Amino acid sequence: MQQSFLHVAVIPDGNGRWAAARQRPRTDGHRAGARAVRRTVECAPAHGIGMLTLYAFSSDNWHRPASEVRTLMKEFEQFLRGETARCVAEGVRVRVIGRRDRLAKRLVRAIEATEAATAACDRLRLNLAVDYSSRDAIGRGELLPAVDLLIRTGGEQRLSDFLLWECAYAELYFTDRRWPDFDAPHLARALADYHGRERRFGRVPGATPMNGDGRRRSV
Ligand code: IPE
Ligand code: IPE
Ligand code: MG
């Protein structure tokens, strides 16, 4: 049986390697990555995804070169300013998770404006994790609903401090495809893979299905 809506989390990794493979600066990879985010958000509702949580910038990403950090922050602000109207039109409620005290004031204002403008939208809940560390979020109590499926592109098989608590029973899907090349068919493949798995939550095979929190589904 399919859940009424899914919480899918994405670690969109591989932007830098995508650019390097094309002899282009890493920043080009981040720009191409932003386009992949738009595509994924567009396709999500058709797959029964009610909540999509994307890792945009980890607290450890501050350790990258200042120029790369600047580009990532600029891309993020442009995404917010450029996509808010479309989010409203498409019923996408945007929420930004993570620390805000280290972000530029104008970026915080853009975040607040997008959150306010999309507050009443209810087709898809889009969480963007910026200056996010799961260990820090657990300490502050900033927790999301349980994740059903976690997708990581770019070939690495680790969580990199993302949604550690929420992924307690998440199905994990890793692909070598680099994030800028991740498109609608790849999302469909990840979802098909997910639906082919049996989530047991510690029970024996074939037992009554559980919801995403591992609680027995009320019929
Ligand atoms: C993910 O791509 C984007 C962010 C971390 C913001 P990377 O920049 O980590 O790309 P790779 O892993 O170096 O290829
Ligand atoms: C995780 O990717 C963070 C984001 C995708 C935003 P990283 O590329 O920073 O993770 P590590 O360093 O490979 O673990
Ligand atoms: Mg990476």
PDB file of C-alpha atoms and ligand atoms in Angstrom:
ATOM      1  CA  MET A   1       0.000   0.000   0.000  1.00  0.00           C
ATOM      2  CA  GLN A   2       1.284   3.477  -0.838  1.00  0.00           C
ATOM      3  CA  GLN A   3       1.411   6.219   1.742  1.00  0.00           C
ATOM      4  CA  SER A   4      -0.708   9.276   1.086  1.00  0.00           C
ATOM      5  CA  PHE A   5       2.403  11.379   0.726  1.00  0.00           C
ATOM      6  CA  LEU A   6       6.105  10.812   0.983  1.00  0.00           C
ATOM      7  CA  HIS A   7       8.889  12.742   2.596  1.00  0.00           C
ATOM      8  CA  VAL A   8      11.856  12.563   0.246  1.00  0.00           C
ATOM      9  CA  ALA A   9      15.212  14.037   1.223  1.00  0.00           C
ATOM     10  CA  VAL A  10      17.939  14.783  -1.285  1.00  0.00           C
ATOM     11  CA  ILE A  11      21.688  15.305  -0.923  1.00  0.00           C
ATOM     12  CA  PRO A  12      22.419  16.886  -4.306  1.00  0.00           C
ATOM     13  CA  ASP A  13      26.094  16.078  -4.589  1.00  0.00           C
ATOM     14  CA  GLY A  14      28.553  16.129  -7.496  1.00  0.00           C
ATOM     15  CA  ASN A  15      28.257  19.700  -8.818  1.00  0.00           C
ATOM     16  CA  GLY A  16      31.995  20.299  -8.591  1.00  0.00           C
ATOM     17  CA  ARG A  17      32.921  17.039 -10.332  1.00  0.00           C
ATOM     18  CA  TRP A  18      30.320  17.673 -13.026  1.00  0.00           C
ATOM     19  CA  ALA A  19      32.040  20.991 -13.779  1.00  0.00           C
ATOM     20  CA  ALA A  20      35.569  19.564 -13.542  1.00  0.00           C
ATOM     21  CA  ALA A  21      34.669  16.873 -16.076  1.00  0.00           C
ATOM     22  CA  ARG A  22      33.844  19.713 -18.488  1.00  0.00           C
ATOM     23  CA  GLN A  23      36.945  21.793 -17.653  1.00  0.00           C
ATOM     24  CA  ARG A  24      34.683  24.413 -16.178  1.00  0.00           C
ATOM     25  CA  PRO A  25      34.852  26.172 -12.781  1.00  0.00           C
ATOM     26  CA  ARG A  26      33.017  24.541  -9.877  1.00  0.00           C
ATOM     27  CA  THR A  27      30.696  27.530  -9.775  1.00  0.00           C
ATOM     28  CA  ASP A  28      29.271  26.481 -13.173  1.00  0.00           C
ATOM     29  CA  GLY A  29      28.399  23.180 -11.550  1.00  0.00           C
ATOM     30  CA  HIS A  30      26.455  24.979  -8.842  1.00  0.00           C
ATOM     31  CA  ARG A  31      24.516  26.979 -11.406  1.00  0.00           C
ATOM     32  CA  ALA A  32      23.647  23.778 -13.283  1.00  0.00           C
ATOM     33  CA  GLY A  33      22.755  22.253  -9.905  1.00  0.00           C
ATOM     34  CA  ALA A  34      20.248  25.030  -9.250  1.00  0.00           C
ATOM     35  CA  ARG A  35      18.501  24.122 -12.524  1.00  0.00           C
ATOM     36  CA  ALA A  36      18.310  20.495 -11.391  1.00  0.00           C
ATOM     37  CA  VAL A  37      16.655  21.676  -8.171  1.00  0.00           C
ATOM     38  CA  ARG A  38      13.954  23.444 -10.189  1.00  0.00           C
ATOM     39  CA  ARG A  39      13.324  20.311 -12.255  1.00  0.00           C
ATOM     40  CA  THR A  40      13.090  18.113  -9.180  1.00  0.00           C
ATOM     41  CA  VAL A  41      10.664  20.444  -7.422  1.00  0.00           C
ATOM     42  CA  GLU A  42       8.481  20.474 -10.534  1.00  0.00           C
ATOM     43  CA  CYS A  43       8.321  16.669 -10.784  1.00  0.00           C
ATOM     44  CA  ALA A  44       7.924  15.923  -7.079  1.00  0.00           C
ATOM     45  CA  PRO A  45       4.118  16.166  -6.618  1.00  0.00           C
ATOM     46  CA  ALA A  46       3.485  13.777  -9.529  1.00  0.00           C
ATOM     47  CA  HIS A  47       5.383  11.116  -7.566  1.00  0.00           C
ATOM     48  CA  GLY A  48       3.273  11.481  -4.445  1.00  0.00           C
ATOM     49  CA  ILE A  49       5.945  13.501  -2.686  1.00  0.00           C
ATOM     50  CA  GLY A  50       4.336  15.838  -0.150  1.00  0.00           C
ATOM     51  CA  MET A  51       7.562  16.980   1.440  1.00  0.00           C
ATOM     52  CA  LEU A  52      10.896  17.446  -0.270  1.00  0.00           C
ATOM     53  CA  THR A  53      13.926  18.382   1.803  1.00  0.00           C
ATOM     54  CA  LEU A  54      17.048  19.471  -0.069  1.00  0.00           C
ATOM     55  CA  TYR A  55      20.518  19.937   1.361  1.00  0.00           C
ATOM     56  CA  ALA A  56      21.654  23.225  -0.150  1.00  0.00           C
ATOM     57  CA  PHE A  57      24.592  24.168   2.092  1.00  0.00           C
ATOM     58  CA  SER A  58      25.985  22.302   5.070  1.00  0.00           C
ATOM     59  CA  SER A  59      27.522  23.993   8.084  1.00  0.00           C
ATOM     60  CA  ASP A  60      30.760  22.294   7.071  1.00  0.00           C
ATOM     61  CA  ASN A  61      30.565  23.894   3.623  1.00  0.00           C
ATOM     62  CA  TRP A  62      31.738  27.152   5.252  1.00  0.00           C
ATOM     63  CA  HIS A  63      35.191  25.559   5.056  1.00  0.00           C
ATOM     64  CA  ARG A  64      35.176  25.845   1.262  1.00  0.00           C
ATOM     65  CA  PRO A  65      37.013  28.686  -0.519  1.00  0.00           C
ATOM     66  CA  ALA A  66      35.335  32.060   0.082  1.00  0.00           C
ATOM     67  CA  SER A  67      34.631  32.554  -3.625  1.00  0.00           C
ATOM     68  CA  GLU A  68      32.750  29.250  -3.839  1.00  0.00           C
ATOM     69  CA  VAL A  69      30.756  30.056  -0.696  1.00  0.00           C
ATOM     70  CA  ARG A  70      29.842  33.436  -2.207  1.00  0.00           C
ATOM     71  CA  THR A  71      28.588  31.753  -5.395  1.00  0.00           C
ATOM     72  CA  LEU A  72      26.518  29.233  -3.476  1.00  0.00           C
ATOM     73  CA  MET A  73      24.928  31.978  -1.380  1.00  0.00           C
ATOM     74  CA  LYS A  74      24.268  34.063  -4.486  1.00  0.00           C
ATOM     75  CA  GLU A  75      22.658  31.106  -6.283  1.00  0.00           C
ATOM     76  CA  PHE A  76      20.499  30.480  -3.263  1.00  0.00           C
ATOM     77  CA  GLU A  77      19.340  34.081  -3.025  1.00  0.00           C
ATOM     78  CA  GLN A  78      18.631  34.168  -6.759  1.00  0.00           C
ATOM     79  CA  PHE A  79      16.669  30.958  -6.449  1.00  0.00           C
ATOM     80  CA  LEU A  80      14.519  32.497  -3.718  1.00  0.00           C
ATOM     81  CA  ARG A  81      13.965  35.784  -5.511  1.00  0.00           C
ATOM     82  CA  GLY A  82      13.469  34.182  -8.927  1.00  0.00           C
ATOM     83  CA  GLU A  83      11.291  31.233  -7.945  1.00  0.00           C
ATOM     84  CA  THR A  84       8.954  32.603  -5.285  1.00  0.00           C
ATOM     85  CA  ALA A  85       6.208  33.613  -7.714  1.00  0.00           C
ATOM     86  CA  ARG A  86       6.347  30.215  -9.391  1.00  0.00           C
ATOM     87  CA  CYS A  87       6.266  28.463  -6.026  1.00  0.00           C
ATOM     88  CA  VAL A  88       3.104  30.377  -5.129  1.00  0.00           C
ATOM     89  CA  ALA A  89       1.535  29.541  -8.518  1.00  0.00           C
ATOM     90  CA  GLU A  90       2.412  25.857  -8.109  1.00  0.00           C
ATOM     91  CA  GLY A  91       1.434  25.550  -4.455  1.00  0.00           C
ATOM     92  CA  VAL A  92       4.941  25.042  -3.095  1.00  0.00           C
ATOM     93  CA  ARG A  93       5.432  26.064   0.516  1.00  0.00           C
ATOM     94  CA  VAL A  94       9.073  26.923   1.133  1.00  0.00           C
ATOM     95  CA  ARG A  95      10.748  26.673   4.491  1.00  0.00           C
ATOM     96  CA  VAL A  96      14.441  27.151   5.171  1.00  0.00           C
ATOM     97  CA  ILE A  97      16.006  25.056   7.910  1.00  0.00           C
ATOM     98  CA  GLY A  98      19.384  25.521   9.554  1.00  0.00           C
ATOM     99  CA  ARG A  99      21.101  28.433  11.280  1.00  0.00           C
ATOM    100  CA  ARG A 100      20.353  31.950  10.098  1.00  0.00           C
ATOM    101  CA  ASP A 101      22.658  33.935  12.356  1.00  0.00           C
ATOM    102  CA  ARG A 102      25.666  33.443  10.051  1.00  0.00           C
ATOM    103  CA  LEU A 103      23.836  34.304   6.822  1.00  0.00           C
ATOM    104  CA  ALA A 104      23.962  37.754   5.207  1.00  0.00           C
ATOM    105  CA  LYS A 105      21.114  40.006   6.326  1.00  0.00           C
ATOM    106  CA  ARG A 106      19.802  40.449   2.774  1.00  0.00           C
ATOM    107  CA  LEU A 107      19.680  36.676   2.341  1.00  0.00           C
ATOM    108  CA  VAL A 108      17.740  36.322   5.583  1.00  0.00           C
ATOM    109  CA  ARG A 109      15.298  38.945   4.316  1.00  0.00           C
ATOM    110  CA  ALA A 110      14.885  36.998   1.054  1.00  0.00           C
ATOM    111  CA  ILE A 111      14.258  33.801   3.036  1.00  0.00           C
ATOM    112  CA  GLU A 112      11.643  35.506   5.197  1.00  0.00           C
ATOM    113  CA  ALA A 113       9.939  37.008   2.151  1.00  0.00           C
ATOM    114  CA  THR A 114       9.720  33.632   0.380  1.00  0.00           C
ATOM    115  CA  GLU A 115       8.479  31.863   3.490  1.00  0.00           C
ATOM    116  CA  ALA A 116       5.803  34.513   4.040  1.00  0.00           C
ATOM    117  CA  ALA A 117       4.712  34.562   0.391  1.00  0.00           C
ATOM    118  CA  THR A 118       4.346  30.777   0.216  1.00  0.00           C
ATOM    119  CA  ALA A 119       2.973  30.183   3.733  1.00  0.00           C
ATOM    120  CA  ALA A 120      -0.514  29.219   2.551  1.00  0.00           C
ATOM    121  CA  CYS A 121       0.634  26.851  -0.209  1.00  0.00           C
ATOM    122  CA  ASP A 122      -0.183  23.214   0.365  1.00  0.00           C
ATOM    123  CA  ARG A 123       0.630  21.116  -2.686  1.00  0.00           C
ATOM    124  CA  LEU A 124       4.287  20.482  -1.822  1.00  0.00           C
ATOM    125  CA  ARG A 125       6.333  21.408   1.227  1.00  0.00           C
ATOM    126  CA  LEU A 126       9.851  22.275   0.172  1.00  0.00           C
ATOM    127  CA  ASN A 127      12.473  22.468   2.917  1.00  0.00           C
ATOM    128  CA  LEU A 128      15.823  23.949   1.956  1.00  0.00           C
ATOM    129  CA  ALA A 129      18.637  23.192   4.392  1.00  0.00           C
ATOM    130  CA  VAL A 130      21.129  26.051   4.541  1.00  0.00           C
ATOM    131  CA  ASP A 131      23.949  26.353   7.085  1.00  0.00           C
ATOM    132  CA  TYR A 132      22.474  23.081   8.228  1.00  0.00           C
ATOM    133  CA  SER A 133      24.024  20.511  10.536  1.00  0.00           C
ATOM    134  CA  SER A 134      21.827  17.683  11.733  1.00  0.00           C
ATOM    135  CA  ARG A 135      23.747  17.340  14.986  1.00  0.00           C
ATOM    136  CA  ASP A 136      23.172  21.028  15.618  1.00  0.00           C
ATOM    137  CA  ALA A 137      19.471  20.789  14.621  1.00  0.00           C
ATOM    138  CA  ILE A 138      18.897  17.847  16.966  1.00  0.00           C
ATOM    139  CA  GLY A 139      20.436  19.909  19.776  1.00  0.00           C
ATOM    140  CA  ARG A 140      18.126  22.832  18.973  1.00  0.00           C
ATOM    141  CA  GLY A 141      15.075  20.574  18.482  1.00  0.00           C
ATOM    142  CA  GLU A 142      14.565  21.592  14.844  1.00  0.00           C
ATOM    143  CA  LEU A 143      13.209  18.255  13.651  1.00  0.00           C
ATOM    144  CA  LEU A 144      11.231  17.328  10.549  1.00  0.00           C
ATOM    145  CA  PRO A 145       8.837  14.418   9.937  1.00  0.00           C
ATOM    146  CA  ALA A 146      10.452  11.027   9.320  1.00  0.00           C
ATOM    147  CA  VAL A 147      12.118  10.687   5.929  1.00  0.00           C
ATOM    148  CA  ASP A 148      10.804   7.886   3.706  1.00  0.00           C
ATOM    149  CA  LEU A 149      13.446   8.007   1.005  1.00  0.00           C
ATOM    150  CA  LEU A 150      16.854   9.642   1.011  1.00  0.00           C
ATOM    151  CA  ILE A 151      18.528  10.150  -2.366  1.00  0.00           C
ATOM    152  CA  ARG A 152      22.206  11.052  -2.659  1.00  0.00           C
ATOM    153  CA  THR A 153      23.706  11.749  -6.064  1.00  0.00           C
ATOM    154  CA  GLY A 154      27.388  12.010  -6.921  1.00  0.00           C
ATOM    155  CA  GLY A 155      28.534   8.552  -5.866  1.00  0.00           C
ATOM    156  CA  GLU A 156      29.306   9.046  -2.165  1.00  0.00           C
ATOM    157  CA  GLN A 157      27.479   6.820   0.284  1.00  0.00           C
ATOM    158  CA  ARG A 158      27.240   8.865   3.452  1.00  0.00           C
ATOM    159  CA  LEU A 159      24.878  11.278   5.172  1.00  0.00           C
ATOM    160  CA  SER A 160      27.294  14.174   5.746  1.00  0.00           C
ATOM    161  CA  ASP A 161      25.391  15.405   8.823  1.00  0.00           C
ATOM    162  CA  PHE A 162      21.979  15.554   7.082  1.00  0.00           C
ATOM    163  CA  LEU A 163      18.707  14.573   8.831  1.00  0.00           C
ATOM    164  CA  LEU A 164      20.338  11.938  11.042  1.00  0.00           C
ATOM    165  CA  TRP A 165      17.347  11.679  13.357  1.00  0.00           C
ATOM    166  CA  GLU A 166      14.715  11.879  10.621  1.00  0.00           C
ATOM    167  CA  CYS A 167      16.410   9.130   8.569  1.00  0.00           C
ATOM    168  CA  ALA A 168      16.115   6.510  11.327  1.00  0.00           C
ATOM    169  CA  TYR A 169      14.115   4.224   8.984  1.00  0.00           C
ATOM    170  CA  ALA A 170      14.651   5.984   5.666  1.00  0.00           C
ATOM    171  CA  GLU A 171      15.294   3.920   2.580  1.00  0.00           C
ATOM    172  CA  LEU A 172      18.642   4.992   1.176  1.00  0.00           C
ATOM    173  CA  TYR A 173      19.196   5.436  -2.540  1.00  0.00           C
ATOM    174  CA  PHE A 174      22.647   6.254  -3.876  1.00  0.00           C
ATOM    175  CA  THR A 175      23.424   6.987  -7.496  1.00  0.00           C
ATOM    176  CA  ASP A 176      26.704   7.818  -9.244  1.00  0.00           C
ATOM    177  CA  ARG A 177      24.914  10.362 -11.413  1.00  0.00           C
ATOM    178  CA  ARG A 178      26.093  13.878 -10.632  1.00  0.00           C
ATOM    179  CA  TRP A 179      23.439  16.263  -9.425  1.00  0.00           C
ATOM    180  CA  PRO A 180      23.341  18.584 -12.487  1.00  0.00           C
ATOM    181  CA  ASP A 181      22.549  15.495 -14.613  1.00  0.00           C
ATOM    182  CA  PHE A 182      19.752  14.310 -12.337  1.00  0.00           C
ATOM    183  CA  ASP A 183      16.502  14.628 -14.244  1.00  0.00           C
ATOM    184  CA  ALA A 184      12.865  13.514 -14.193  1.00  0.00           C
ATOM    185  CA  PRO A 185      13.576   9.890 -15.275  1.00  0.00           C
ATOM    186  CA  HIS A 186      16.186   9.517 -12.530  1.00  0.00           C
ATOM    187  CA  LEU A 187      13.768  10.711  -9.904  1.00  0.00           C
ATOM    188  CA  ALA A 188      11.201   8.281 -11.292  1.00  0.00           C
ATOM    189  CA  ARG A 189      13.778   5.470 -11.056  1.00  0.00           C
ATOM    190  CA  ALA A 190      14.581   6.301  -7.433  1.00  0.00           C
ATOM    191  CA  LEU A 191      10.875   6.285  -6.554  1.00  0.00           C
ATOM    192  CA  ALA A 192      10.289   3.012  -8.406  1.00  0.00           C
ATOM    193  CA  ASP A 193      13.182   1.482  -6.485  1.00  0.00           C
ATOM    194  CA  TYR A 194      11.679   2.774  -3.241  1.00  0.00           C
ATOM    195  CA  HIS A 195       8.244   1.308  -4.015  1.00  0.00           C
ATOM    196  CA  GLY A 196       9.840  -2.052  -4.724  1.00  0.00           C
ATOM    197  CA  ARG A 197      11.276  -2.307  -1.229  1.00  0.00           C
ATOM    198  CA  GLU A 198       9.582  -3.716   1.827  1.00  0.00           C
ATOM    199  CA  ARG A 199       9.832  -1.464   4.852  1.00  0.00           C
ATOM    200  CA  ARG A 200       9.663  -3.663   7.918  1.00  0.00           C
ATOM    201  CA  PHE A 201      10.437  -1.354  10.845  1.00  0.00           C
ATOM    202  CA  GLY A 202      11.812  -4.277  12.785  1.00  0.00           C
ATOM    203  CA  ARG A 203       8.840  -6.568  12.098  1.00  0.00           C
ATOM    204  CA  VAL A 204       8.814  -9.798  10.117  1.00  0.00           C
ATOM    205  CA  PRO A 205       8.245  -9.782   6.334  1.00  0.00           C
ATOM    206  CA  GLY A 206       4.645  -9.295   5.193  1.00  0.00           C
ATOM    207  CA  ALA A 207       3.408  -7.809   8.493  1.00  0.00           C
ATOM    208  CA  THR A 208       0.891  -4.922   8.613  1.00  0.00           C
ATOM    209  CA  PRO A 209       2.352  -1.893   6.844  1.00  0.00           C
ATOM    210  CA  MET A 210       3.647   0.891   9.035  1.00  0.00           C
ATOM    211  CA  ASN A 211       3.658   4.573   8.310  1.00  0.00           C
ATOM    212  CA  GLY A 212       6.859   6.530   7.901  1.00  0.00           C
ATOM    213  CA  ASP A 213       7.379   6.916  11.626  1.00  0.00           C
ATOM    214  CA  GLY A 214       7.356   3.170  12.120  1.00  0.00           C
ATOM    215  CA  ARG A 215       3.933   3.368  13.813  1.00  0.00           C
ATOM    216  CA  ARG A 216       1.159   1.014  12.829  1.00  0.00           C
ATOM    217  CA  ARG A 217      -0.984   2.549  10.112  1.00  0.00           C
ATOM    218  CA  SER A 218      -4.514   3.426  11.222  1.00  0.00           C
ATOM    219  CA  VAL A 219      -6.875   1.891   8.689  1.00  0.00           C
TER     220      VAL A 219
HETATM  221  C1  IPE B   1      27.155  19.612  -3.941  1.00  0.00           C
HETATM  222  O1  IPE B   1      28.150  19.491  -4.892  1.00  0.00           O
HETATM  223  C2  IPE B   1      26.744  21.042  -3.742  1.00  0.00           C
HETATM  224  C3  IPE B   1      27.090  21.599  -2.445  1.00  0.00           C
HETATM  225  C4  IPE B   1      27.836  21.058  -1.520  1.00  0.00           C
HETATM  226  C5  IPE B   1      26.517  22.883  -2.154  1.00  0.00           C
HETATM  227  P1  IPE B   1      29.671  19.587  -4.495  1.00  0.00           P
HETATM  228  O2  IPE B   1      30.106  21.021  -4.598  1.00  0.00           O
HETATM  229  O3  IPE B   1      29.938  18.966  -3.184  1.00  0.00           O
HETATM  230  O4  IPE B   1      30.333  18.754  -5.664  1.00  0.00           O
HETATM  231  P2  IPE B   1      31.522  17.721  -5.547  1.00  0.00           P
HETATM  232  O5  IPE B   1      31.148  16.731  -4.490  1.00  0.00           O
HETATM  233  O6  IPE B   1      32.740  18.501  -5.173  1.00  0.00           O
HETATM  234  O7  IPE B   1      31.613  17.115  -6.921  1.00  0.00           O
HETATM  235  C1  IPE B   2      26.945  17.480   1.376  1.00  0.00           C
HETATM  236  O1  IPE B   2      27.854  17.403   0.353  1.00  0.00           O
HETATM  237  C2  IPE B   2      26.353  18.858   1.449  1.00  0.00           C
HETATM  238  C3  IPE B   2      25.519  19.253   0.324  1.00  0.00           C
HETATM  239  C4  IPE B   2      25.233  18.559  -0.737  1.00  0.00           C
HETATM  240  C5  IPE B   2      24.950  20.555   0.449  1.00  0.00           C
HETATM  241  P1  IPE B   2      29.420  17.576   0.591  1.00  0.00           P
HETATM  242  O2  IPE B   2      30.049  17.432  -0.739  1.00  0.00           O
HETATM  243  O3  IPE B   2      29.705  18.835   1.326  1.00  0.00           O
HETATM  244  O4  IPE B   2      29.742  16.347   1.548  1.00  0.00           O
HETATM  245  P2  IPE B   2      31.101  15.553   1.799  1.00  0.00           P
HETATM  246  O5  IPE B   2      32.152  16.585   2.131  1.00  0.00           O
HETATM  247  O6  IPE B   2      31.441  14.834   0.523  1.00  0.00           O
HETATM  248  O7  IPE B   2      30.798  14.602   2.906  1.00  0.00           O
HETATM  249 MG    MG B   3      30.381  17.070  -2.630  1.00  0.00          MG
END
